[in-house]
Amino acid sequence: MKPRFKLALFSAVAAGLVSLPSQAQSPAEKVYVPHGKHDEFYAFLSGGYNGQLSVYGLPSGRLLKVIPVFSVFPMNGYGYSEETKAMLMTSHGFIPWGDTHHPELSQTNGVPDGRWIFINENNTPRVARIDLKTFETTEIIEIPFSGGNHASAFTTPDTKYVTAATRFSVPIPQKDVPIAEYKKYFKGTLTFIRADKPGKMDIAFQILVPGYDYDLAHCGKGPSYGWCFFTSYNTEQAHTLLEINASMKDKDYIAAVNWKRAEECIAQGKYKEVKTKYAHNYRPEDTRIARTEWKTSVKWIIPKECPGVVYYLPTPKSPHGVDVTPDGKYIIGGGKLATVIPIHSFEKMINAIKNKQFAGEVEGIPILKYEAVNHCELPNPCLGPLHTEFDGRGHAFTSCFISSDVVYYDYKKCKILGHVPTYYSVGHLMIPGGDSAKPWGKYLLPMNKITKDVFLPTGPELPHAGQLYDISANVENTKPQFLLDLAELGEPHYAQAIPAKILAPKSQKIFELEKNKNPYVTRSEEEAKVVRKGNEVHVYMTAIRSHFVPDNIEGIKVGDTVYFHVTNIEQDWDIPHGFAVYGAKTSNLLIMPGETLTLKWKPEKPGVYPYYCTDFCSALHQEMQGYVRVSPADAKLPFKFKYGTGDEMHIVK
Ligand code: RUQ
Ligand code: CUA
């Protein structure tokens, strides 16, 4: 290029008159988001064994937030404050940890709409809803009759249901039986959770299925609306040495569930109501106090008694992921041990059902003939195919664990277009909207299991690495361009992304003090008070730049249980206050503007204990402190508190 032309082109580009072909920009230019500009996408990456969900900006790869879901989070008091403890309640009691796998955005007409994001917990089967106005976990439902909730939390295109299933089949109902009698006692359940009404998550029904390992799911859309698909492995029903014993058969199954049919059976009373106990935890917008509601039964559908509700599609070999193309016409299985990628046709499946092209039956579930449902087998794709996402242009991208790459292909023509490397051993991959009816495309993010030499070494434990690729040019003739290595938190299994322009305008800035319905709210400093009820002391405290009211408290005695109900009375965006008291066996609280949070404290020894704000909130943040005096249990000290030189205030006995 001649220098003068280069200059002219540069000014034309700068003036926004000409846009350069995307491949003409360097990776650094493509991921650089200058000060004053924001990222184009929010990306939500599960944290796996950290039990959380991380929020990144794309393309910069900046970590914006960690949302605690199934694990306590000392950073803001989630799971420690009295208002949030109940979120982690289960039928096994309070559980401070969970294993998050698959985030899934709520959808309208098959397109992510930015209302909520759901995510599953694998270990103690649960599903959570995160409200995307506040980026907070607001609801968690436990799933009974399940073990290892992995094929979850995938949504129907209208968010009517999200899915759950047993990855580990278990005795259903649970009982004390010899493990060797697996085949006799162990069963699986496929669960549909009603999810479109906040605060009212509910198990609509469970389908009782043979005791295999149900691994992943995705629901149909467009022509396949009304169906969801679940992979299974271990159809051998092994209970020991699964790496060999569950890899014997050439094909396992994808279970195709007709949930419309299930609804009919429920309406006709073809179900069994079974007694059990499971937790439904909800944190409403007004009180912001999480409460546990105990649910006591579920509806079971037995496939024999509801014909047409489930069919098995034979699928090679120990399939992991199952993904439905944006047009809803094809179902792609990722057979970990398979040498091909099987692409099933929904239309063929429906015809096979009509024409009864069955190869057998298990427990009332017809097995369809493989040839009758298979659209094609993508030959020699890669080694260890797992998961598939779509760019919305007719191309599928499948992650391949063993060969550490992503293969991309035309799924209708069954034609491979190319491969890109991953570093290393990719698990899930994500394209914004890539499992929806209308992918936004643009980026591809494979998320890897093994990092090795990608980043500076940090001892034996390394962050997982993701690789961001540009797929904005049609991959038919342009290879994806490598952009960035992303250091991830925990182990991201699946991820989701949505354009910032959908989400950012909805983001809530404060909680309105007026609307705060916490019974311990203190709306003004005049209302601050300390109330004793026997051995319980309730401190109604306010926080504002740069003091607490009260800031001196006397009359607490050893043996008291003190509840600090701290209301942040600021009404200004991004001005949280923290609260911590010396010796408290809990985390700090991080209180948002307009919010009330409660810290429980049992002082054990007489003395004077400081408390302070943990978030540097103003030039006088260091002055934002107070003292609480603790006297011996038998002390006759008057109960008093104050702020400033004024008299003792608002003591309520
Ligand atoms: S997993 S790497 Cu979704 Cu939990 Cu596949
Ligand atoms: Cu409030 Cu620092």
XYZ file of C-alpha atoms and ligand atoms in Angstrom:
660
model
C 0.000 0.000 0.000
C 1.335 3.432 -0.944
C 1.895 5.642 2.125
C -0.462 8.346 0.935
C -3.279 5.892 0.193
C -2.638 4.298 3.571
C -3.078 7.674 5.240
C -6.296 8.384 3.332
C -7.639 4.943 4.221
C -6.666 5.485 7.832
C -8.596 8.756 8.045
C -11.576 7.213 6.270
C -11.581 4.328 8.771
C -11.157 6.744 11.657
C -14.046 8.837 10.379
C -16.130 5.666 10.241
C -16.625 5.963 6.464
C -14.956 2.706 5.606
C -14.785 -0.436 7.660
C -11.824 -2.667 7.152
C -12.396 -6.318 6.402
C -12.339 -7.947 9.807
C -9.276 -10.061 9.108
C -7.276 -6.911 8.421
C -7.281 -6.051 12.118
C -4.765 -7.638 14.425
C -5.965 -9.790 17.334
C -4.772 -7.093 19.747
C -6.897 -4.450 18.030
C -9.923 -6.723 18.070
C -9.871 -7.397 21.786
C -8.821 -3.922 22.883
C -11.690 -2.017 24.468
C -10.476 1.541 25.026
C -11.330 3.536 28.136
C -14.812 4.989 27.796
C -16.028 2.082 25.677
C -17.568 -1.117 26.939
C -17.407 -4.722 25.869
C -19.853 -5.895 23.249
C -20.982 -9.048 25.084
C -21.540 -10.260 28.605
C -20.265 -13.813 28.920
C -21.325 -16.079 31.790
C -18.921 -18.921 32.539
C -19.754 -21.553 35.107
C -17.101 -21.978 37.768
C -17.485 -25.758 38.112
C -16.143 -26.827 41.486
C -16.201 -23.275 42.859
C -20.002 -23.392 42.756
C -20.228 -19.942 41.214
C -20.787 -18.176 37.924
C -18.242 -15.725 36.500
C -19.144 -12.786 34.309
C -16.663 -11.642 31.688
C -16.736 -8.932 29.085
C -16.057 -10.032 25.520
C -13.960 -9.503 23.519
C -11.670 -8.007 26.192
C -11.818 -11.068 28.442
C -12.101 -8.832 31.524
C -13.551 -10.453 34.625
C -16.477 -8.260 35.689
C -18.092 -10.198 38.482
C -18.359 -13.466 40.333
C -21.929 -14.421 41.185
C -22.178 -16.788 44.140
C -24.806 -19.442 43.527
C -24.282 -22.730 45.364
C -21.215 -21.760 47.410
C -20.856 -19.311 50.254
C -19.049 -16.136 49.245
C -17.190 -14.267 52.003
C -16.600 -11.347 49.654
C -20.193 -10.158 50.042
C -21.636 -12.347 52.792
C -23.735 -14.625 50.546
C -24.535 -17.702 52.602
C -23.300 -15.951 55.775
C -25.771 -13.094 56.210
C -29.065 -13.964 57.879
C -30.838 -12.825 54.702
C -29.050 -15.304 52.417
C -28.384 -18.418 54.521
C -31.636 -20.073 53.488
C -30.527 -20.027 49.838
C -28.216 -22.931 50.604
C -30.738 -25.030 52.528
C -31.430 -28.538 51.250
C -33.085 -31.698 52.525
C -29.592 -32.596 53.776
C -29.379 -29.359 55.749
C -27.287 -26.277 54.995
C -24.725 -27.035 52.288
C -22.037 -24.380 51.771
C -20.680 -25.697 48.482
C -21.855 -26.868 45.115
C -20.559 -27.819 41.669
C -21.949 -25.612 38.902
C -21.970 -26.867 35.325
C -24.314 -25.417 32.738
C -25.536 -21.832 32.711
C -28.459 -21.205 30.391
C -30.068 -17.839 29.641
C -33.842 -17.582 29.678
C -35.325 -17.395 26.194
C -38.295 -15.947 24.379
C -39.049 -17.559 21.016
C -35.805 -19.466 21.273
C -33.679 -16.326 21.677
C -31.903 -15.382 24.929
C -33.855 -12.485 26.434
C -31.685 -11.401 29.375
C -34.278 -11.883 32.129
C -32.536 -14.669 34.017
C -29.785 -17.171 33.773
C -30.223 -20.664 35.212
C -27.475 -22.973 36.372
C -27.388 -26.500 37.764
C -25.662 -28.020 40.764
C -24.334 -31.477 40.148
C -23.482 -32.878 43.573
C -26.593 -32.101 45.610
C -29.040 -31.901 42.720
C -30.361 -28.352 42.433
C -31.164 -25.665 39.879
C -30.776 -21.922 40.472
C -32.221 -18.799 38.934
C -30.079 -15.668 38.768
C -31.866 -12.401 38.190
C -30.000 -10.378 35.573
C -31.250 -7.014 36.851
C -29.154 -7.478 39.973
C -26.849 -10.355 38.963
C -27.922 -12.159 42.118
C -29.108 -15.672 42.830
C -32.756 -15.324 43.789
C -34.108 -18.863 43.692
C -32.882 -22.438 44.117
C -34.876 -25.627 43.854
C -33.647 -29.012 44.992
C -34.336 -32.083 42.876
C -35.387 -35.231 44.699
C -34.882 -38.758 43.349
C -31.683 -37.758 41.604
C -27.946 -38.281 41.884
C -25.534 -35.960 40.083
C -27.709 -33.395 38.345
C -25.709 -32.900 35.159
C -28.130 -32.744 32.175
C -29.281 -29.390 33.451
C -30.266 -26.471 33.412
C -31.318 -26.379 29.752
C -34.389 -24.409 28.831
C -37.273 -24.785 26.427
C -37.469 -21.907 23.892
C -40.165 -20.206 25.996
C -38.435 -20.860 29.353
C -41.489 -22.810 30.440
C -39.235 -25.585 31.697
C -35.614 -26.155 32.539
C -34.281 -29.695 32.567
C -32.588 -31.857 35.169
C -31.603 -35.536 35.197
C -29.706 -38.175 37.136
C -26.137 -38.485 35.958
C -25.630 -41.188 38.575
C -28.559 -43.504 38.734
C -29.446 -44.352 42.312
C -31.960 -46.508 44.156
C -35.275 -44.765 43.591
C -36.623 -44.200 46.150
C -33.351 -44.239 48.104
C -32.771 -47.294 50.230
C -30.058 -49.443 51.719
C -29.319 -52.059 49.019
C -26.200 -53.942 47.846
C -24.474 -51.977 45.076
C -24.112 -55.243 43.182
C -27.866 -55.195 42.725
C -27.618 -52.079 40.602
C -29.739 -53.455 37.795
C -32.534 -54.321 40.143
C -32.778 -51.153 42.187
C -31.060 -48.282 40.397
C -33.110 -45.967 38.229
C -32.848 -42.647 36.477
C -35.164 -39.652 36.424
C -35.586 -36.946 33.805
C -36.975 -33.861 35.510
C -38.854 -30.881 34.109
C -38.862 -27.806 36.316
C -41.413 -25.082 35.735
C -39.237 -21.990 35.430
C -41.104 -19.084 33.856
C -42.512 -17.626 37.082
C -39.983 -16.112 39.468
C -40.515 -17.324 43.025
C -42.628 -20.235 41.812
C -40.071 -22.710 40.509
C -41.623 -26.111 40.785
C -40.998 -29.651 39.653
C -43.684 -30.176 37.035
C -42.953 -33.879 36.630
C -40.252 -36.525 36.623
C -40.048 -39.321 34.095
C -38.806 -42.604 35.509
C -36.237 -44.154 33.158
C -33.845 -47.128 33.199
C -30.781 -46.838 35.414
C -28.286 -45.368 32.956
C -26.134 -42.258 33.380
C -28.011 -39.292 31.859
C -25.395 -36.767 30.892
C -26.490 -33.698 28.954
C -29.565 -32.204 27.406
C -30.873 -29.592 25.013
C -34.421 -28.820 24.046
C -35.950 -28.684 20.597
C -37.108 -25.475 18.925
C -38.978 -24.563 15.765
C -40.184 -27.869 14.321
C -38.827 -29.782 17.330
C -40.518 -27.508 19.891
C -42.162 -29.710 22.505
C -39.220 -32.106 22.723
C -36.048 -32.237 24.807
C -33.111 -34.554 24.232
C -30.937 -36.168 26.898
C -27.777 -38.189 26.270
C -27.075 -41.325 28.251
C -24.024 -43.495 28.722
C -23.473 -46.619 30.775
C -26.439 -48.326 29.187
C -24.348 -51.355 30.203
C -25.497 -50.517 33.755
C -22.071 -51.049 35.240
C -21.499 -50.073 38.845
C -17.755 -50.535 39.058
C -14.766 -49.768 36.817
C -16.951 -47.747 34.497
C -14.084 -46.658 32.270
C -14.052 -50.213 30.930
C -17.425 -51.621 31.864
C -19.445 -48.656 30.619
C -17.570 -48.573 27.322
C -18.567 -51.992 26.044
C -21.490 -51.166 23.854
C -21.114 -49.665 20.461
C -24.036 -47.351 20.974
C -25.830 -45.794 23.903
C -28.926 -43.627 23.649
C -30.197 -40.143 23.284
C -33.542 -40.041 25.085
C -36.036 -37.937 23.131
C -38.693 -36.671 25.515
C -41.991 -35.363 24.216
C -42.832 -32.966 27.053
C -46.079 -31.938 25.402
C -47.117 -35.571 25.657
C -45.995 -35.600 29.297
C -48.268 -32.601 29.935
C -51.175 -34.547 28.408
C -50.503 -37.517 30.656
C -50.403 -35.243 33.695
C -53.695 -33.643 32.609
C -55.251 -37.103 32.201
C -54.085 -38.198 35.624
C -51.612 -40.735 34.205
C -49.027 -40.127 36.878
C -48.151 -41.204 40.356
C -47.864 -38.652 43.149
C -44.894 -39.649 45.309
C -44.117 -38.334 48.764
C -40.682 -36.881 49.393
C -39.087 -33.731 50.799
C -37.059 -31.084 49.030
C -36.209 -27.444 49.458
C -37.375 -24.492 47.428
C -35.447 -21.381 48.432
C -36.518 -17.970 47.293
C -35.238 -14.479 47.988
C -38.020 -12.035 47.081
C -37.348 -8.525 45.819
C -39.103 -6.698 48.671
C -37.798 -8.236 51.908
C -34.704 -9.670 50.274
C -34.822 -12.325 52.990
C -34.416 -15.835 51.623
C -36.898 -18.373 52.934
C -37.096 -22.122 52.492
C -40.360 -23.686 51.525
C -40.482 -27.458 51.980
C -42.077 -29.303 49.113
C -43.488 -32.711 49.864
C -44.278 -34.563 46.658
C -43.545 -34.951 42.958
C -45.441 -36.372 40.023
C -43.865 -39.400 38.394
C -44.571 -40.410 34.840
C -43.895 -44.074 34.077
C -43.201 -44.416 30.313
C -45.248 -47.632 30.080
C -48.278 -45.788 31.365
C -47.748 -42.770 29.130
C -46.841 -44.203 25.710
C -45.105 -41.793 23.363
C -43.426 -39.789 26.105
C -39.862 -41.102 25.555
C -37.995 -42.713 22.667
C -34.395 -43.829 22.566
C -32.181 -42.848 19.639
C -29.151 -45.161 19.421
C -26.049 -42.970 19.363
C -22.369 -43.937 19.230
C -20.521 -44.232 21.715
C -20.943 -43.054 25.318
C -22.278 -39.711 24.052
C -21.653 -36.631 26.165
C -23.132 -33.481 24.614
C -26.386 -33.279 22.705
C -27.105 -30.125 20.749
C -29.957 -29.014 18.556
C -29.294 -26.916 15.452
C -30.729 -23.352 15.420
C -33.368 -24.417 12.872
C -34.455 -27.189 15.259
C -34.071 -29.808 12.527
C -31.005 -31.754 13.629
C -29.738 -33.276 16.839
C -25.996 -33.708 17.164
C -24.483 -36.147 19.644
C -20.909 -35.894 20.882
C -19.745 -39.484 21.329
C -16.634 -39.292 23.494
C -15.398 -42.619 22.164
C -16.958 -42.439 18.709
C -15.040 -42.095 15.484
C -17.857 -40.140 13.841
C -20.175 -37.335 14.887
C -23.740 -38.614 14.506
C -26.260 -36.076 13.233
C -29.857 -37.169 13.751
C -32.776 -35.724 11.853
C -35.827 -34.650 13.800
C -38.057 -35.192 10.779
C -36.724 -38.709 10.294
C -37.264 -39.382 13.972
C -40.929 -38.370 13.739
C -41.397 -40.570 10.657
C -39.641 -43.468 12.351
C -42.029 -43.137 15.275
C -45.031 -43.023 12.916
C -43.819 -46.045 11.001
C -42.835 -47.907 14.158
C -39.265 -48.422 12.982
C -38.204 -49.868 16.304
C -35.163 -51.952 17.131
C -36.457 -52.975 20.537
C -37.826 -51.636 23.759
C -36.664 -51.071 27.349
C -39.093 -50.556 30.188
C -41.781 -49.280 27.872
C -39.410 -47.027 25.920
C -39.200 -47.865 22.198
C -35.690 -47.875 20.729
C -35.739 -46.352 17.260
C -33.646 -47.821 14.458
C -30.376 -45.943 14.105
C -30.544 -45.807 10.288
C -34.113 -44.565 10.500
C -33.219 -41.460 12.497
C -29.661 -40.720 11.428
C -29.210 -37.895 8.932
C -25.498 -38.538 8.503
C -22.310 -39.394 10.304
C -19.581 -36.780 10.048
C -16.609 -38.993 9.202
C -13.200 -38.640 10.909
C -14.047 -35.389 12.641
C -11.441 -35.444 15.433
C -10.824 -37.445 18.593
C -13.156 -37.324 21.566
C -16.015 -35.092 20.350
C -17.965 -33.563 23.233
C -20.060 -30.459 22.658
C -21.431 -28.492 19.718
C -22.405 -24.865 19.184
C -23.677 -23.062 16.082
C -22.856 -19.810 14.295
C -26.303 -19.295 12.755
C -24.941 -19.697 9.238
C -25.436 -23.424 8.949
C -22.172 -24.344 10.625
C -21.576 -26.456 13.689
C -18.493 -26.283 15.907
C -17.704 -29.385 17.949
C -15.109 -29.523 20.704
C -12.766 -32.489 20.705
C -11.129 -33.344 23.985
C -8.513 -35.861 22.930
C -7.248 -34.128 19.805
C -7.458 -30.677 21.521
C -9.241 -28.920 18.722
C -12.541 -27.663 17.438
C -13.852 -29.092 14.201
C -16.278 -26.953 12.232
C -18.525 -28.210 9.491
C -21.647 -27.786 7.449
C -24.111 -29.935 9.362
C -26.618 -30.332 6.524
C -24.053 -31.444 3.983
C -22.035 -33.294 6.592
C -18.903 -31.634 5.296
C -15.878 -30.678 7.366
C -14.624 -27.139 6.758
C -11.653 -27.042 9.094
C -10.148 -27.286 12.561
C -8.722 -24.817 15.055
C -6.452 -25.812 17.934
C -7.222 -25.437 21.639
C -4.716 -25.358 24.519
C -5.443 -27.994 25.749
C -8.112 -30.685 25.948
C -11.208 -28.647 25.318
C -14.442 -29.393 27.148
C -17.344 -27.123 26.390
C -17.266 -24.316 23.846
C -19.459 -21.277 23.469
C -20.652 -18.990 20.712
C -22.886 -16.067 21.813
C -26.407 -17.445 21.382
C -24.772 -20.603 20.024
C -27.388 -23.005 21.387
C -30.348 -20.775 20.578
C -32.589 -20.314 17.559
C -30.671 -17.173 16.475
C -26.980 -17.280 17.313
C -25.217 -13.913 17.300
C -22.062 -15.720 16.191
C -19.008 -13.469 15.984
C -16.897 -15.205 18.660
C -16.031 -18.759 19.551
C -14.763 -19.588 23.032
C -13.480 -23.110 23.608
C -12.919 -23.756 27.338
C -10.135 -26.129 28.160
C -9.484 -28.586 30.929
C -5.706 -28.498 30.905
C -3.583 -25.338 30.752
C 0.091 -26.390 31.015
C 2.215 -23.632 29.490
C -0.402 -21.042 28.504
C 0.116 -18.678 31.458
C 2.792 -17.850 34.013
C 3.065 -20.833 36.357
C 1.197 -20.445 39.634
C 2.316 -23.579 41.420
C 0.618 -26.914 40.844
C -2.757 -25.311 40.281
C -3.206 -23.284 37.112
C -6.199 -21.308 35.934
C -8.185 -23.020 33.225
C -7.624 -21.397 29.851
C -10.149 -20.413 27.236
C -9.273 -19.299 23.715
C -11.251 -16.596 22.068
C -11.584 -16.889 18.280
C -13.077 -14.441 15.829
C -15.647 -16.172 13.634
C -17.296 -13.010 12.319
C -16.220 -13.785 8.764
C -17.980 -16.770 7.221
C -15.962 -19.860 8.160
C -16.917 -21.320 4.796
C -13.932 -19.479 3.368
C -12.228 -17.714 6.286
C -10.484 -19.569 9.052
C -11.390 -18.478 12.597
C -8.784 -16.046 13.869
C -7.159 -16.638 17.237
C -7.567 -13.566 19.478
C -6.929 -14.119 23.146
C -6.209 -16.514 25.998
C -8.720 -16.124 28.789
C -7.764 -17.059 32.370
C -10.870 -18.557 33.953
C -12.053 -19.101 37.505
C -12.663 -22.642 38.694
C -13.556 -24.993 35.891
C -15.899 -23.499 33.362
C -18.100 -26.151 31.944
C -20.620 -24.482 29.756
C -21.016 -20.725 29.158
C -23.499 -18.319 27.630
C -23.140 -14.844 26.149
C -25.565 -12.086 25.266
C -25.097 -8.675 23.648
C -24.452 -5.965 26.238
C -27.063 -3.793 24.578
C -29.755 -6.222 25.753
C -28.554 -6.524 29.329
C -26.812 -3.284 30.279
C -29.916 -1.036 30.134
C -31.757 -3.358 32.559
C -29.026 -3.355 35.164
C -30.310 -2.089 38.497
C -28.293 0.673 40.190
C -29.646 0.737 43.748
C -32.324 -0.805 45.933
C -34.957 1.791 46.732
C -34.975 2.424 50.450
C -38.708 3.156 50.216
C -39.361 -0.337 48.928
C -37.167 -2.116 51.472
C -39.534 -4.499 53.318
C -36.924 -6.093 55.551
C -38.547 -5.997 59.022
C -35.236 -4.769 60.453
C -34.769 -1.889 58.021
C -33.601 1.425 59.492
C -34.544 4.139 57.035
C -32.908 7.058 58.830
C -30.398 7.704 61.578
C -33.238 8.888 63.837
C -34.728 5.414 63.639
C -31.527 3.667 64.712
C -32.056 1.699 67.906
C -30.999 -1.263 69.956
C -33.600 -3.710 71.171
C -33.062 -6.420 73.758
C -35.294 -9.485 73.793
C -33.981 -11.694 76.547
C -30.565 -12.845 75.393
C -31.098 -11.564 71.886
C -29.967 -8.083 71.012
C -31.068 -6.487 67.764
C -29.021 -3.543 66.583
C -30.869 -1.464 63.986
C -27.941 0.312 62.391
C -27.492 2.694 59.490
C -24.458 3.163 57.279
C -23.767 6.238 55.184
C -20.562 8.006 54.194
C -18.739 7.969 56.617
C -20.294 6.662 59.819
C -22.478 4.058 61.410
C -25.318 4.968 63.744
C -24.871 3.920 66.492
C -21.099 3.871 66.729
C -20.843 3.179 70.482
C -22.828 0.364 72.029
C -22.666 -0.686 75.675
C -24.628 -3.132 77.741
C -24.057 -6.261 75.680
C -23.218 -9.230 77.851
C -21.432 -12.507 77.327
C -24.180 -14.991 76.504
C -26.044 -12.559 74.275
C -26.622 -13.206 70.611
C -26.259 -9.947 68.771
C -27.845 -9.308 65.379
C -26.429 -6.300 63.558
C -29.096 -5.294 61.034
C -27.215 -2.824 58.918
C -29.068 -0.691 56.387
C -27.042 1.179 53.815
C -29.117 4.368 53.534
C -27.234 5.685 50.505
C -29.267 5.995 47.312
C -26.333 6.376 44.989
C -24.982 3.833 42.499
C -21.861 1.913 43.419
C -21.653 3.048 47.051
C -21.753 -0.152 49.085
C -20.676 -0.185 52.721
C -19.101 -3.151 54.410
C -19.562 -4.346 57.969
C -17.324 -6.536 60.100
C -16.939 -6.949 63.845
C -13.874 -8.277 65.607
C -14.147 -11.936 66.553
C -17.279 -12.683 64.537
C -17.100 -16.221 63.170
C -18.555 -15.312 59.831
C -17.684 -13.223 56.802
C -18.148 -9.503 56.372
C -21.313 -8.069 54.894
C -21.271 -5.996 51.751
C -24.419 -3.928 51.840
C -25.732 -2.327 48.668
C -27.422 1.090 48.656
C -30.912 0.739 50.114
C -30.314 -2.790 51.358
C -30.448 -4.296 54.860
C -28.176 -7.203 55.753
C -27.755 -8.934 59.084
C -24.651 -10.277 60.771
C -25.036 -12.593 63.736
C -22.426 -12.343 66.498
C -21.974 -14.183 69.788
C -19.323 -12.409 71.842
C -17.508 -14.877 74.073
C -15.310 -12.693 76.301
C -15.748 -9.318 78.012
C -13.922 -6.485 76.268
C -14.408 -3.694 73.785
C -14.663 -4.818 70.175
C -14.228 -2.590 67.147
C -16.420 -2.807 64.107
C -15.797 -1.064 60.811
C -16.702 -0.583 57.177
C -14.764 -2.974 54.951
C -15.260 -1.126 51.666
C -13.231 2.040 51.028
C -16.243 4.278 50.483
C -15.019 7.850 50.965
C -12.040 9.951 51.972
C -13.116 9.310 55.569
C -13.668 5.590 55.130
C -10.980 4.854 57.721
C -13.097 6.821 60.218
C -16.122 4.649 59.499
C -15.791 2.580 62.660
C -17.410 1.919 66.038
C -17.044 0.060 69.344
C -19.199 -2.462 71.075
C -18.556 -3.089 74.762
C -19.153 -6.585 76.071
C -19.545 -7.048 79.827
C -19.587 -10.220 81.913
C -22.808 -12.181 81.924
C -23.735 -10.994 85.432
C -22.849 -7.324 84.891
C -25.429 -4.734 85.962
C -24.327 -2.241 83.316
C -26.984 0.021 81.812
C -27.794 -0.759 78.240
C -26.956 2.231 76.035
C -25.717 3.286 72.688
C -24.967 6.510 70.945
C -23.571 8.370 68.043
C -21.653 11.607 68.563
C -21.939 13.740 71.695
C -25.713 13.556 71.902
C -27.601 11.731 74.601
C -28.160 8.049 74.565
C -30.657 7.275 71.889
C -33.645 5.063 71.267
C -32.998 2.329 73.736
C -35.782 -0.156 73.618
C -35.785 -2.800 76.329
S -19.423 -31.143 31.198
S -16.772 -31.070 29.233
Cu -20.991 -30.139 30.577
Cu -20.124 -30.776 33.141
Cu -18.860 -31.493 29.221
Cu -18.385 2.829 54.289
Cu -16.098 2.527 53.997
